[in-house]
Coordinates of C-alpha atoms in Angstrom, one line a residue:
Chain A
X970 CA 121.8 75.3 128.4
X971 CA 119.2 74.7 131.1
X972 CA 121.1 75.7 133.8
X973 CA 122.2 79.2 131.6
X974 CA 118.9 80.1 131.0
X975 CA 117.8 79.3 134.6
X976 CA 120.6 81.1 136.3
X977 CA 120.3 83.8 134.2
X978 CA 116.2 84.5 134.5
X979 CA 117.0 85.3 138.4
X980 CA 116.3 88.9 139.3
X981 CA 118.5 91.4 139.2
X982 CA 122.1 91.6 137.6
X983 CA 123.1 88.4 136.5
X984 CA 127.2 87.6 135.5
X985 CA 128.6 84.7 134.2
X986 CA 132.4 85.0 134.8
X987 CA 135.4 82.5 135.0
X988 CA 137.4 83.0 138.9
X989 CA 140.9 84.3 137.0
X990 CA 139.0 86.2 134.2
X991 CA 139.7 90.1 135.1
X992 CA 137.6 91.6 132.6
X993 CA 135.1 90.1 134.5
X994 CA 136.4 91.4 137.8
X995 CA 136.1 95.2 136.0
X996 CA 132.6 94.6 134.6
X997 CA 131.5 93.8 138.4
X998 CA 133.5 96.4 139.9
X999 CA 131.8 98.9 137.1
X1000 CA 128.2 97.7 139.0
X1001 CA 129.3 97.8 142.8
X1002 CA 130.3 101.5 141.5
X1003 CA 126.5 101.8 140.4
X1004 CA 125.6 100.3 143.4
X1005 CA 124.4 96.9 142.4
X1006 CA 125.0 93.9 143.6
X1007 CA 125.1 91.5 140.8
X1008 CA 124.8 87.6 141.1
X1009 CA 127.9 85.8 140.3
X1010 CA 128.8 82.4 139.0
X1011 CA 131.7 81.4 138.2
X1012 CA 131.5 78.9 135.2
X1013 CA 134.5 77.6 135.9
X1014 CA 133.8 76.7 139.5
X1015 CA 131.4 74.7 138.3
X1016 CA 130.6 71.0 137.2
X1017 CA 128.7 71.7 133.8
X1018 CA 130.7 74.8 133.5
X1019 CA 132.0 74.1 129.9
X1020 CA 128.7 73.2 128.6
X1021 CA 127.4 76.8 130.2
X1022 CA 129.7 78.1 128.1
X1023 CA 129.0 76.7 125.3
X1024 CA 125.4 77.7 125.9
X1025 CA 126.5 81.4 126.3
X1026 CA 128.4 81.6 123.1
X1027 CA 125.2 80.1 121.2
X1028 CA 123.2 82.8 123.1
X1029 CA 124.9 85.7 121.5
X1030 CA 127.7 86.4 124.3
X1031 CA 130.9 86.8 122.3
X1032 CA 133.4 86.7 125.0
X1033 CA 131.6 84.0 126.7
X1034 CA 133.0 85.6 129.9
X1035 CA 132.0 87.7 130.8
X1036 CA 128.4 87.4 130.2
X1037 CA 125.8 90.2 131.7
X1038 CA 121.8 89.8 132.0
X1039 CA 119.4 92.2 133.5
X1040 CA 116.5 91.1 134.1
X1041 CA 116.8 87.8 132.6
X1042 CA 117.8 89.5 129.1
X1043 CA 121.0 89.7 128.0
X1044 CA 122.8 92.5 127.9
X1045 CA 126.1 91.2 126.3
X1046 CA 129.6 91.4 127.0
X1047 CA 132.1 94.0 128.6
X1048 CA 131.9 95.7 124.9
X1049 CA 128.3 96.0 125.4
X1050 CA 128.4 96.8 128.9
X1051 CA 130.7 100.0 128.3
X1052 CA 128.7 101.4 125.1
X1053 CA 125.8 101.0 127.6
X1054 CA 127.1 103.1 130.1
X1055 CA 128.8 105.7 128.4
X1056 CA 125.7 106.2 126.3
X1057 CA 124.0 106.6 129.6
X1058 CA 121.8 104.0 129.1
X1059 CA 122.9 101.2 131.3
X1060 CA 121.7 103.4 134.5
X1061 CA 118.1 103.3 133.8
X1062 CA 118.6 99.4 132.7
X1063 CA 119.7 98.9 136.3
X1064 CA 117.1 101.1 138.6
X1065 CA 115.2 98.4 139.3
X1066 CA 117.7 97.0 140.7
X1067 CA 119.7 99.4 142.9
X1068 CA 119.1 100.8 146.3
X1069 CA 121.3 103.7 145.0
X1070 CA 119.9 104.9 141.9
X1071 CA 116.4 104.6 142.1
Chain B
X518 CA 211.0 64.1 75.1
X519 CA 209.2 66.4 77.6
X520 CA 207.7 62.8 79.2
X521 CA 205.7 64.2 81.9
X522 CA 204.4 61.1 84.6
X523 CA 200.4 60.9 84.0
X524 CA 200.1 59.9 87.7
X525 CA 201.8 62.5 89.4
X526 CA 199.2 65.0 87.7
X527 CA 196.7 62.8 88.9
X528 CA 197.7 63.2 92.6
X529 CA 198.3 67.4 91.9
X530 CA 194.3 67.5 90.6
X531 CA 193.0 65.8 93.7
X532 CA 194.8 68.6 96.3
X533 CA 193.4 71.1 94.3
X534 CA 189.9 69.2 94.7
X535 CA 190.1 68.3 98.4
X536 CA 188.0 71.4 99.3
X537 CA 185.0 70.5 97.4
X538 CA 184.8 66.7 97.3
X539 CA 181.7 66.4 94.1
X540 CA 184.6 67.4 92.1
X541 CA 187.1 64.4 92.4
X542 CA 184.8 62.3 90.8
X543 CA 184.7 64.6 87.9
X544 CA 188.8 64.4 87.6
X545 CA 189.5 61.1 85.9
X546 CA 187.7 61.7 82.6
X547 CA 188.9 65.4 82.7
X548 CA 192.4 64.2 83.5
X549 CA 191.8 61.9 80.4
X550 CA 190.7 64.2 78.0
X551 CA 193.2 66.8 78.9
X552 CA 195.8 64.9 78.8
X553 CA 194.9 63.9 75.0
X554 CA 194.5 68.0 74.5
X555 CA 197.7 68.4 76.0
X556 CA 199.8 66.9 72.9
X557 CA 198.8 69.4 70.7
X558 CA 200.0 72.1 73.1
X559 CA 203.6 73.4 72.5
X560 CA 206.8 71.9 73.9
X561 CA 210.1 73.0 74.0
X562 CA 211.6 70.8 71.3
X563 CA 215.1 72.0 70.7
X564 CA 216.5 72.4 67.3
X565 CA 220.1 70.7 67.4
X566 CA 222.9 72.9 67.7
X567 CA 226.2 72.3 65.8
X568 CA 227.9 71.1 69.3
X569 CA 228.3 67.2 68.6
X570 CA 229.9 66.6 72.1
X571 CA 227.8 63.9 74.8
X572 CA 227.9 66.6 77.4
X573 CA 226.7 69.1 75.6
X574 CA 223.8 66.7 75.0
X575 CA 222.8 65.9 78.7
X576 CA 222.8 69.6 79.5
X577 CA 220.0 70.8 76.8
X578 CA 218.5 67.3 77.9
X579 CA 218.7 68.3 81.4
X580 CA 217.3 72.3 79.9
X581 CA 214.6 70.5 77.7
X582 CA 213.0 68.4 80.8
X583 CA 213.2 71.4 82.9
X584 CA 211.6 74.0 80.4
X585 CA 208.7 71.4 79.6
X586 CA 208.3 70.5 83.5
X587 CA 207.4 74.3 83.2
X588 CA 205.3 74.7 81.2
X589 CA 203.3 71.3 81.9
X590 CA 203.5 73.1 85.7
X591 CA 201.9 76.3 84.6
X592 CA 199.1 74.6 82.9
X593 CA 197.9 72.5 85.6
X594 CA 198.3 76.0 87.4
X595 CA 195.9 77.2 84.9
X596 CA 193.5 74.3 85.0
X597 CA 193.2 74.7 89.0
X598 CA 192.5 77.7 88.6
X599 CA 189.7 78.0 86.3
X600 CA 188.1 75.1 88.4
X601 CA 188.9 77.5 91.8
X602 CA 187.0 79.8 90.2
X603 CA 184.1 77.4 88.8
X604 CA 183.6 76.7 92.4
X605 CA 183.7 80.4 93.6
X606 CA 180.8 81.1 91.3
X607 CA 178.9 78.3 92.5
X608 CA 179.1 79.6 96.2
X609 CA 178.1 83.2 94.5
X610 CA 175.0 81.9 92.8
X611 CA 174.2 79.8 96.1
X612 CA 174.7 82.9 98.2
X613 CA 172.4 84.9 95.5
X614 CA 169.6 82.9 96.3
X615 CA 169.8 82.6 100.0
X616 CA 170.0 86.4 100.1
X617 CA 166.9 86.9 97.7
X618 CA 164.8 84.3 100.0
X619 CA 165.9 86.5 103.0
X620 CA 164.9 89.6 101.5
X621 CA 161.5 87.8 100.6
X622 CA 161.4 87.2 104.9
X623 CA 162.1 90.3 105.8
X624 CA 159.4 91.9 103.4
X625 CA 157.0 89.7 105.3
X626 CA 158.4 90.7 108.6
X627 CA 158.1 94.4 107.3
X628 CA 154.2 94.2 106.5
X629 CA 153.5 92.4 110.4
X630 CA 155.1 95.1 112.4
X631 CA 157.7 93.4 113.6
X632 CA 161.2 94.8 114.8
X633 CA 163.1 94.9 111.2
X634 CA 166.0 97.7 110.5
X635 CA 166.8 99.4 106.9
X636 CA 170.4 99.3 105.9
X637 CA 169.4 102.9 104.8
X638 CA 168.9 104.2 108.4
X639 CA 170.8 106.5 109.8
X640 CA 173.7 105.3 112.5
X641 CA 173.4 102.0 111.0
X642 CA 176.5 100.1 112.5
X643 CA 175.8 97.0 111.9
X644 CA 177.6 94.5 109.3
X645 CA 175.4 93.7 106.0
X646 CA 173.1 90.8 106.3
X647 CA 172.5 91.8 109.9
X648 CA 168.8 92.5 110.7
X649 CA 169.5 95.3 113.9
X650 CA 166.0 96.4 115.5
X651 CA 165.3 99.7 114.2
X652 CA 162.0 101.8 113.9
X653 CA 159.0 99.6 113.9
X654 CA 156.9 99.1 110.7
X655 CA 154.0 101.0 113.8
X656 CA 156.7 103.7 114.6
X657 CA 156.9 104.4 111.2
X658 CA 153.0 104.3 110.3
X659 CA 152.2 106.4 113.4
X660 CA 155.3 108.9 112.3
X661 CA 152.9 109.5 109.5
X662 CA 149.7 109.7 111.2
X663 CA 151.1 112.1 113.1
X664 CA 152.2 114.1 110.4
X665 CA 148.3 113.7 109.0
X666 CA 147.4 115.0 112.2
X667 CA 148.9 118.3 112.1
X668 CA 147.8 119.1 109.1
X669 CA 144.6 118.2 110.0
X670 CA 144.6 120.2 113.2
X671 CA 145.9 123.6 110.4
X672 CA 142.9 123.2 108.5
X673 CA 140.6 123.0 111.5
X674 CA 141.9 126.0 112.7
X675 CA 141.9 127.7 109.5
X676 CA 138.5 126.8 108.9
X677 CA 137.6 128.8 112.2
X678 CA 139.1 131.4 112.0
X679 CA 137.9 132.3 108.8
X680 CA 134.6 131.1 109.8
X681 CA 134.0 128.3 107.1
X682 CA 130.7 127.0 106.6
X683 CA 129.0 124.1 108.7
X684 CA 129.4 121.9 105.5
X685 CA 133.1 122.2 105.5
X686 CA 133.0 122.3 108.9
X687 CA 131.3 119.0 109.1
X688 CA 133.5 117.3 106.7
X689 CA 136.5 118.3 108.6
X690 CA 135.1 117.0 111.5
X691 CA 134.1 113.7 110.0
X692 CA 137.7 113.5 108.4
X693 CA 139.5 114.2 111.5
X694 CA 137.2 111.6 113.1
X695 CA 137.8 108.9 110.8
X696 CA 141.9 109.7 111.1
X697 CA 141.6 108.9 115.0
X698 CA 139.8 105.4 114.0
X699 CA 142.2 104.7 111.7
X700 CA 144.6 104.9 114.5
X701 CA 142.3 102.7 116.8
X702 CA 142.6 100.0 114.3
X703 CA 146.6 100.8 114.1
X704 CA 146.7 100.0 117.7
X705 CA 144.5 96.7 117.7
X706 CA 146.9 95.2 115.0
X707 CA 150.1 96.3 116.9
X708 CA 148.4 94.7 120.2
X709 CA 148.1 91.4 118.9
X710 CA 151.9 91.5 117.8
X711 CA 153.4 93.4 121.2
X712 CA 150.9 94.5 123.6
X713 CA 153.7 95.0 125.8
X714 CA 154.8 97.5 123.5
X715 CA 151.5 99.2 123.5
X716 CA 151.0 99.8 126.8
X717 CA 154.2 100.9 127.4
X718 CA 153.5 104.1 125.1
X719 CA 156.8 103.4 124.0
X720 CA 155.7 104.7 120.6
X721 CA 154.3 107.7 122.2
X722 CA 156.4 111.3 122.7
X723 CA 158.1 111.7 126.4
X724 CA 155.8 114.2 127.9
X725 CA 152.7 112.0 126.3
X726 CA 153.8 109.2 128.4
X727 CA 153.6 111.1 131.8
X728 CA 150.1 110.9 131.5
X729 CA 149.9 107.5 130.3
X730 CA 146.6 105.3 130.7
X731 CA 146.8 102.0 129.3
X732 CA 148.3 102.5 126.1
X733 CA 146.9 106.2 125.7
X734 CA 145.0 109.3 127.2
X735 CA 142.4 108.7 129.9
X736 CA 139.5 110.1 128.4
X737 CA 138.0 111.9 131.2
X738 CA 140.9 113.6 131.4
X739 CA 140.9 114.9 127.9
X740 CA 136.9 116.0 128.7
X741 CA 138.4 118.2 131.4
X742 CA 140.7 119.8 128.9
X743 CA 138.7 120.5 126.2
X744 CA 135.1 120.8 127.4
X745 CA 135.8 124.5 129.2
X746 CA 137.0 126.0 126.1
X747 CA 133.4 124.8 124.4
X748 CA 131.4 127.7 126.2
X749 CA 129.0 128.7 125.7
X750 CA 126.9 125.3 125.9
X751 CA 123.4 124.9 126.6
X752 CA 122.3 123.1 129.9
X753 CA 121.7 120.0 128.0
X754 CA 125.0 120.1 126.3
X755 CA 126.3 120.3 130.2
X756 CA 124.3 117.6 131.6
X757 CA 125.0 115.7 129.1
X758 CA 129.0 116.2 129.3
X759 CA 128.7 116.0 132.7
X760 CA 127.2 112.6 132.6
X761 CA 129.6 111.5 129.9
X762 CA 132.3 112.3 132.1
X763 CA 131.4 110.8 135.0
X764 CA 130.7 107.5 133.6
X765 CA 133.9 107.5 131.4
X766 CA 135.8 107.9 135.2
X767 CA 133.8 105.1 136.7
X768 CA 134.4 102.9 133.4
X769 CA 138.2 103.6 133.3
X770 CA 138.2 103.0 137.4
X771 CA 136.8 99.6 136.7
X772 CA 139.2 98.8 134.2
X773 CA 142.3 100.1 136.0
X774 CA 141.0 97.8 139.3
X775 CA 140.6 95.5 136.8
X776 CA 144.2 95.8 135.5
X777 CA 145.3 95.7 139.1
X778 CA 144.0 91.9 139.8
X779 CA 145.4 91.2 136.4
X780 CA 149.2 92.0 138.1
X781 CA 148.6 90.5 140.8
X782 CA 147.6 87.2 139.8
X783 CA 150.4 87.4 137.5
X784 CA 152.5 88.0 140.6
X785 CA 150.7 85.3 142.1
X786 CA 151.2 82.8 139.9
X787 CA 154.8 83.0 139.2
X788 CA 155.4 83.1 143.0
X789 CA 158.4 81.4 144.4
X790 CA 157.0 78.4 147.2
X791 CA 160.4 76.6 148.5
X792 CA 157.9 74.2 149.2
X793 CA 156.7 73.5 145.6
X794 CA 159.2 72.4 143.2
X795 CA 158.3 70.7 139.8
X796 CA 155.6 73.3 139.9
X797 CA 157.4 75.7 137.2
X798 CA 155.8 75.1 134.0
X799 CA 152.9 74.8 135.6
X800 CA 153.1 78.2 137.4
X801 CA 154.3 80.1 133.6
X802 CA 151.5 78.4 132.3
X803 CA 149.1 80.1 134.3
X804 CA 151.2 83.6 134.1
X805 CA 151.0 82.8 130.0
X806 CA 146.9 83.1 131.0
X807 CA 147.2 86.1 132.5
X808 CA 149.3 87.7 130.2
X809 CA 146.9 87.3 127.4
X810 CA 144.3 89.2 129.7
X811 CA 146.1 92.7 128.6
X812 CA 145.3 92.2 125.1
X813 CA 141.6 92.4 126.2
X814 CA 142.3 95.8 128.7
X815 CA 144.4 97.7 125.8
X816 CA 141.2 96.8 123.3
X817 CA 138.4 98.1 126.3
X818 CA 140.2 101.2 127.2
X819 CA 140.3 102.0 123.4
X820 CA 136.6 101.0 122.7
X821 CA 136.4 104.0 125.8
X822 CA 138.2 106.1 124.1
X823 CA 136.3 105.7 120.9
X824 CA 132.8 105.8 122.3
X825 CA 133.8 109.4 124.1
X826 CA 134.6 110.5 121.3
X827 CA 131.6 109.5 119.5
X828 CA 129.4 110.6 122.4
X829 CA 130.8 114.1 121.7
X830 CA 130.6 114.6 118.2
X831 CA 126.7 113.7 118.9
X832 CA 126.7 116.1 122.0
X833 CA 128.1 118.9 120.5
X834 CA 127.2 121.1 117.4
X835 CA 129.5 120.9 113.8
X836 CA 131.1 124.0 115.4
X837 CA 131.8 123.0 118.5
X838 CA 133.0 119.5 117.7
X839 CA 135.2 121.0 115.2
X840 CA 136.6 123.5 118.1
X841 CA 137.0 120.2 120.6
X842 CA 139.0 118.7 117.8
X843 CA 141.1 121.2 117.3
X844 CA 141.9 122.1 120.9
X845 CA 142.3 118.1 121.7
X846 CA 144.6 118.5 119.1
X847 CA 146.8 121.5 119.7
X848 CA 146.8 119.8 123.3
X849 CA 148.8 116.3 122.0
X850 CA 150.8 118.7 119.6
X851 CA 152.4 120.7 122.5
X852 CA 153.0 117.9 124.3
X853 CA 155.0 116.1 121.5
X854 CA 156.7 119.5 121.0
X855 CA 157.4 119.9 124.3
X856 CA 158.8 116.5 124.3
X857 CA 160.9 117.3 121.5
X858 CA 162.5 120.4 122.9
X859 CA 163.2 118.8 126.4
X860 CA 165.2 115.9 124.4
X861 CA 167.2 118.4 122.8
X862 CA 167.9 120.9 125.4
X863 CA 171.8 121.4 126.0

């Protein structure tokens, strides 16, 4: 859970994703479009990875993977992700963080 | 006089019960009882003639045996017979059940979707008790949602053209709404049965299926369609389509790249290495993965779908929205119809 929270406090776009999970691969795609770079690690790459997503399911992330934070919030899933951006709202969510948009 | 041999009957019974052996314990105390029975049944007992002569004796001797051999024949006949036919109607009632417990299966197979044929449709060729893949319990359902649709899409354009209130404008909006998310959910309980079949658009008319993004219409493309027959719209109304637009293109990009590292790992992990053998189950394990990735596309380019349209009925004033309907409408309409007259051109 430690690790989760840690990762996911980092600045910027934050993903949680599996290496074969494609969703995931969209929802990253969908940010490179908005030009950010988000911060990717792949919980099943790594050693505590099933405990990180255990930790991501208790957090609220129904997928687990994959699991989005700005800022160190979370934002959710790819669900959340689209309704965010088609509402418009996940561009103003990401100025901060973007050479492009801001 | 008309002696008949109790064994021989015996061995007569048990070829007539060869077929269904439960019965040839039953014989012996049949036989018994029968044979008891049997006395009271009539025999040809001549009367005596006036002809005192020896030979003429052995003759109606030789006449009796036959005549009562006959008749002892015929009822054994009989009594096979009406055990035959005992047996028959066993098999019948046996049958009857198996059949009712079938149709009890198919019933449940009807109300999951899957594959099931009516003896009732049309063309049916197969033989009864056959279960030949006919129209889809989906098919059907979205045969009627279609139907819905149209008439839908009348009342729309009825209601403007006689220029209805914004009230029953607004409730035909909402209604027409609410149609397109019972379809939504149509398609998320068809995925989890055949998402194959989904995204095929198998289900969908020809013409539809030209411009076919992941199990339906891409729905920036459907913006481009409707949105210049909305004018006049205020500049927010603009900016705001035109922002609604461009993320719905960068979404559905995302998801189609997406899709495209779905195949190819797919691809990947059924590939053929000379070098690795015992590797197969392991390799359609991994493809299985994948595989059950699409379920999660088909739901996401839906949840698009929904949200655009959401997006516009908030955009857009009881008027308008009910003029996008109507127009998005008449748009799938023509292309069924279309569809429909290219299929039956000569």
């Amino acid at each position: 859970m430690e690790k989760v929270t840690r990762l996911a406090s980092e600045k910027g776009v934050v993903i949680f994703t599996k290496s074969s999970c494609c969703l995931c691969y969209a929802v990253n795609i969908l940010f490179q479009e908005l030009g950010v770079n988000p911060t990717i690690h792949e919980i099943d790459k790594d050693n505590e990875g099933r405990d990180m997503e255990k930790a991501l399911t208790r957090l609220g992330c129904t997928a687990p993977v994959p699991a989005v934070f700005i800022g160190g919030k979370l934002v959710g899933s790819t669900n959340e992700v689209m309704s965010l951006h088609l509402s418009g709202s996940l561009i103003p969510l990401l100025k901060p963080y973007s050479a492009t948009l801001s | 006089m008309g002696i008949y041999d109790p064994f021989h009957q015996v061995s007569m019974w048990s070829d007539s019960f060869k077929v269904d052996g439960s019965l040839n314990s039953v014989a012996s105390p049949m036989l018994m009882v029968n044979t008891n029975m049997e006395e009271s049944k009539p025999e040809f007992i001549p009367h005596e003639s006036g002809d005192p002569s020896g030979d003429d004796q052995e003759i109606t001797d030789k006449e009796v045996r036959k005549v009562n051999r006959r008749l002892a024949q015929n009822r054994e006949a009989a009594r096979k017979s009406r055990l035959r036919k005992k047996a028959y109607v066993q098999q019948l009632e046996t049958s009857r059940l198996k059949l009712m417990q079938l149709e009890l299966e198919i019933e449940k197979a009807r109300k999951h979707g899957l594959y099931v044929g009516s003896a009732l449709d049309d063309g049916y060729t197969g033989s009864p008790g056959t279960i030949t893949s006919g129209l889809t319990v989906f098919e059907i359902e979205y045969g009627h949602w279609v139907e819905q649709q149209h008439r839908q899409n009348d009342e729309l354009r009825n209601a403007l053209h006689t220029h209805a209130s914004d009230i029953e404008l607004h409730l035909l909006v909402e209604s027409n709404l609410n149609h397109y998310a019972n379809l939504f959910q149509m398609k998320a309980d068809m995925a989890k049965i055949d998402v194959f079949y989904l995204i095929s658009g198998a289900w969908k008319a020809s013409v539809e299926r030209l411009f076919l993004w992941i199990g339906g219409s891409r729905p920036s493309h459907l913006l481009n369609i409707i949105v210049p027959q909305l004018e006049p719209l205020s500049d927010q109304q603009v900016a705001s389509i035109n922002n609604l637009r461009l993320s719905s293109q960068q979404a559905e990009d995302a998801l189609s790249l997406g899709l495209e590292k779905l195949q190819q790992g797919l691809v990947h992990s059924i590939a053929v290495d000379p070098m690795l053998i015992g590797n197969y189950g392991f390799q359609m394990a991994a493809a299985l993965d994948n595989i059950e990735a699409l379920e999660g596309f088909v739901s996401q380019a839906d949840h698009l779908r929904q949200q655009t349209l959401l997006h516009m009925s908030r955009i857009l004033t009881t008027g308008q929205a009910a003029r996008g309907l109507m127009i998005m409408g008449e748009y799938l309409q023509r292309l069924r119809t279309l569809s429909s007259l290219w299929s039956s051109r000569p």
